[in-house]
JSON list of C-alpha atoms in Angstrom, two decimals:
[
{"chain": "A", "resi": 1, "resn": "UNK", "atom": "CA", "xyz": [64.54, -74.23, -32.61]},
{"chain": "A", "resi": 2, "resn": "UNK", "atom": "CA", "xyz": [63.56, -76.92, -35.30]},
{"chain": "A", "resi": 3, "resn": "UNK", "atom": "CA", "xyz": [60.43, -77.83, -33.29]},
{"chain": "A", "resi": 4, "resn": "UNK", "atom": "CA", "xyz": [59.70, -74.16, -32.94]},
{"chain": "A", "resi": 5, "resn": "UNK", "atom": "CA", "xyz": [60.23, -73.54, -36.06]},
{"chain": "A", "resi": 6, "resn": "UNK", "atom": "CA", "xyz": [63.61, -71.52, -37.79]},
{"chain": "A", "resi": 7, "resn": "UNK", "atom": "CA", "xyz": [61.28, -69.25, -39.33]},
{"chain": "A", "resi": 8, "resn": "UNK", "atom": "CA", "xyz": [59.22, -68.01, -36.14]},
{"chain": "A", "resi": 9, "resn": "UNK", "atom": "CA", "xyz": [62.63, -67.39, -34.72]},
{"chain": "A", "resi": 10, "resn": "UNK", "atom": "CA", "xyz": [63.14, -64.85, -37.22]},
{"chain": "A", "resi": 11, "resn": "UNK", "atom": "CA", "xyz": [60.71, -63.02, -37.11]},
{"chain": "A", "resi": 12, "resn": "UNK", "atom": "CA", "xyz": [61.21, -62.32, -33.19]},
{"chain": "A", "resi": 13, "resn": "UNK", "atom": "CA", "xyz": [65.02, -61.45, -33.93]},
{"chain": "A", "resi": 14, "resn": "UNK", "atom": "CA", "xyz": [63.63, -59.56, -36.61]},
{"chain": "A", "resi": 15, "resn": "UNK", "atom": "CA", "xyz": [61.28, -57.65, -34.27]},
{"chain": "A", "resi": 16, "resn": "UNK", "atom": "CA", "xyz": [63.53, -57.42, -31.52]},
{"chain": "A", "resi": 17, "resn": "UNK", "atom": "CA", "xyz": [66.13, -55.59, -33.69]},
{"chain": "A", "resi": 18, "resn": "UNK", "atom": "CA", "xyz": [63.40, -53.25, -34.93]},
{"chain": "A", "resi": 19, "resn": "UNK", "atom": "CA", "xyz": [62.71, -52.51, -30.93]},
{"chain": "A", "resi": 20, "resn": "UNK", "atom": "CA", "xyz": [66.42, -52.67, -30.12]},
{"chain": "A", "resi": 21, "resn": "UNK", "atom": "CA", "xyz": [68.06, -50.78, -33.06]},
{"chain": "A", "resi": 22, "resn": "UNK", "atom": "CA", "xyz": [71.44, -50.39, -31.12]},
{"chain": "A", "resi": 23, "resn": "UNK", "atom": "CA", "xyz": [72.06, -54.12, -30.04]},
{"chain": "A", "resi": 24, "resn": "UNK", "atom": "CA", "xyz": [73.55, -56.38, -32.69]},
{"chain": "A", "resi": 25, "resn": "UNK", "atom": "CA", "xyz": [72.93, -59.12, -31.32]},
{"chain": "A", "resi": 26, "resn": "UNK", "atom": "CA", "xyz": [69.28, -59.41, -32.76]},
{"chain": "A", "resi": 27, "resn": "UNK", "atom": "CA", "xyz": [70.22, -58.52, -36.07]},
{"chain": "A", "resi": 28, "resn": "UNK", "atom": "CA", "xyz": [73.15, -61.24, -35.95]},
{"chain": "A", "resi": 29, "resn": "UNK", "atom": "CA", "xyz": [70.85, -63.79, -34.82]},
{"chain": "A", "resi": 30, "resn": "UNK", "atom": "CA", "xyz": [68.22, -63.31, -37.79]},
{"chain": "A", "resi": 31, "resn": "UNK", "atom": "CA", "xyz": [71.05, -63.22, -40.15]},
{"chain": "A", "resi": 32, "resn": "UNK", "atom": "CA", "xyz": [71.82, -66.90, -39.49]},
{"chain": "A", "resi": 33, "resn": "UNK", "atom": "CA", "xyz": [68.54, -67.85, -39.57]},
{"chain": "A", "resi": 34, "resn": "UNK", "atom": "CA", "xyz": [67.70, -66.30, -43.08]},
{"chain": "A", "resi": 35, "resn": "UNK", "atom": "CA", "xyz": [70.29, -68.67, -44.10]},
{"chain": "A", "resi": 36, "resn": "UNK", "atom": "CA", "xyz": [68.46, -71.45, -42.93]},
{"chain": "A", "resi": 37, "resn": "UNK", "atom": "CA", "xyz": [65.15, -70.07, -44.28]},
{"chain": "A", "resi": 38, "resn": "UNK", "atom": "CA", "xyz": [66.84, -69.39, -47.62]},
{"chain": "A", "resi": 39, "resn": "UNK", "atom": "CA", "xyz": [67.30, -73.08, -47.93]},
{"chain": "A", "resi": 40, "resn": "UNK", "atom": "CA", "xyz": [63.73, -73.87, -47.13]},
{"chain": "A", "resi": 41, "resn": "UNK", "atom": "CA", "xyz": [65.17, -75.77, -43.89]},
{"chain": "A", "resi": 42, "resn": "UNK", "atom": "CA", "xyz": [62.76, -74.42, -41.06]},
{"chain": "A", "resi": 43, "resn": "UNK", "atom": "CA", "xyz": [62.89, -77.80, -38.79]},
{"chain": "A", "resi": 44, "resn": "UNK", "atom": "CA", "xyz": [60.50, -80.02, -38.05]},
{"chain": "A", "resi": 45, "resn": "UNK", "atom": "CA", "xyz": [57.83, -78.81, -40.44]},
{"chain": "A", "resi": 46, "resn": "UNK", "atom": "CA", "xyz": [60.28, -79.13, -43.40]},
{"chain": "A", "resi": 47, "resn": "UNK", "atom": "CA", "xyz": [62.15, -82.41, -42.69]},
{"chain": "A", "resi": 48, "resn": "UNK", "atom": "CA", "xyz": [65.09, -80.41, -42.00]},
{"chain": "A", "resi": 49, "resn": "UNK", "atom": "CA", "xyz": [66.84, -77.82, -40.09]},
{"chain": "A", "resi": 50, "resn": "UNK", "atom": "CA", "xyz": [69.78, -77.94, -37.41]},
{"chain": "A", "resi": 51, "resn": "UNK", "atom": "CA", "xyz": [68.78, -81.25, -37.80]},
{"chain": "A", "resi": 52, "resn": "UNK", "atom": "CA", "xyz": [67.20, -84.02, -40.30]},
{"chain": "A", "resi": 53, "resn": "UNK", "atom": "CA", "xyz": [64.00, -85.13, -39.59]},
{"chain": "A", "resi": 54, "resn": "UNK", "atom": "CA", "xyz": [62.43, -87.90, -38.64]},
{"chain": "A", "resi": 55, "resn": "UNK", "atom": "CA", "xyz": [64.81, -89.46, -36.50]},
{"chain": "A", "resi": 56, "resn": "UNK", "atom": "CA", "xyz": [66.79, -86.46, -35.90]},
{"chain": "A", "resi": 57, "resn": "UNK", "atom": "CA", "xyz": [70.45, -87.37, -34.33]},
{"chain": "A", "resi": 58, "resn": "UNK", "atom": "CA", "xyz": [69.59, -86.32, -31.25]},
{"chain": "A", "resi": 59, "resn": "UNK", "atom": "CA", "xyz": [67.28, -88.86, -30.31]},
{"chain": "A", "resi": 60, "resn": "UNK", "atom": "CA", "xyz": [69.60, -91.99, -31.25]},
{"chain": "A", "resi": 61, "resn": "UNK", "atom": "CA", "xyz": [71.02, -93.75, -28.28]},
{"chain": "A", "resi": 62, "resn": "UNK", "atom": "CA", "xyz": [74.76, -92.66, -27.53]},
{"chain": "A", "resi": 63, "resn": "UNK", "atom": "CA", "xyz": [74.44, -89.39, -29.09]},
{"chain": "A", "resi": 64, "resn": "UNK", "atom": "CA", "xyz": [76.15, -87.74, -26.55]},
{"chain": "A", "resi": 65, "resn": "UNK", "atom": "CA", "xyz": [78.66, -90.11, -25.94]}
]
C-alpha cells in the first residue's frame, strides 16, 4: 500500500462504497486510511506510512525472524 500510495487506496474504497452502498466493508477500509491521510503519511511518497521510509523495516535482514 505505501508504494501504491495510502491515498490512491482511498479513493478506490471511496468509490467502491459509492458503487456498493450496502457493503461495509469499503467504507471501513477508507476509514482507516483517512487516518493515515490525516497525518500526511501516504507511504513512499511521504517518507512514511505503514512503514518509515527509506529503509523501511521490511527490507532489513531477519525481519521476519
Amino acid at each position: 500500500m505505501d508504494l501504491i500510495g495510502i491515498d490512491t487506496l482511498w479513493h478506490a474504497a471511496t468509490f467502491w462504497a459509492k458503487q456498493s452502498p450496502s457493503d461495509p466493508q469499503p467504507q471501513r477500509y477508507g476509514s482507516f486510511l483517512k487516518g493515515y491521510m490525516d497525518k500526511g503519511s501516504l507511504g513512499v511518497k511521504t517518507g512514511r506510512g505503514f512503514y518509515t521510509y527509506p529503509n523501511p523495516a521490511y527490507q532489513r535482514a531477519g525481519y521476519l525472524a
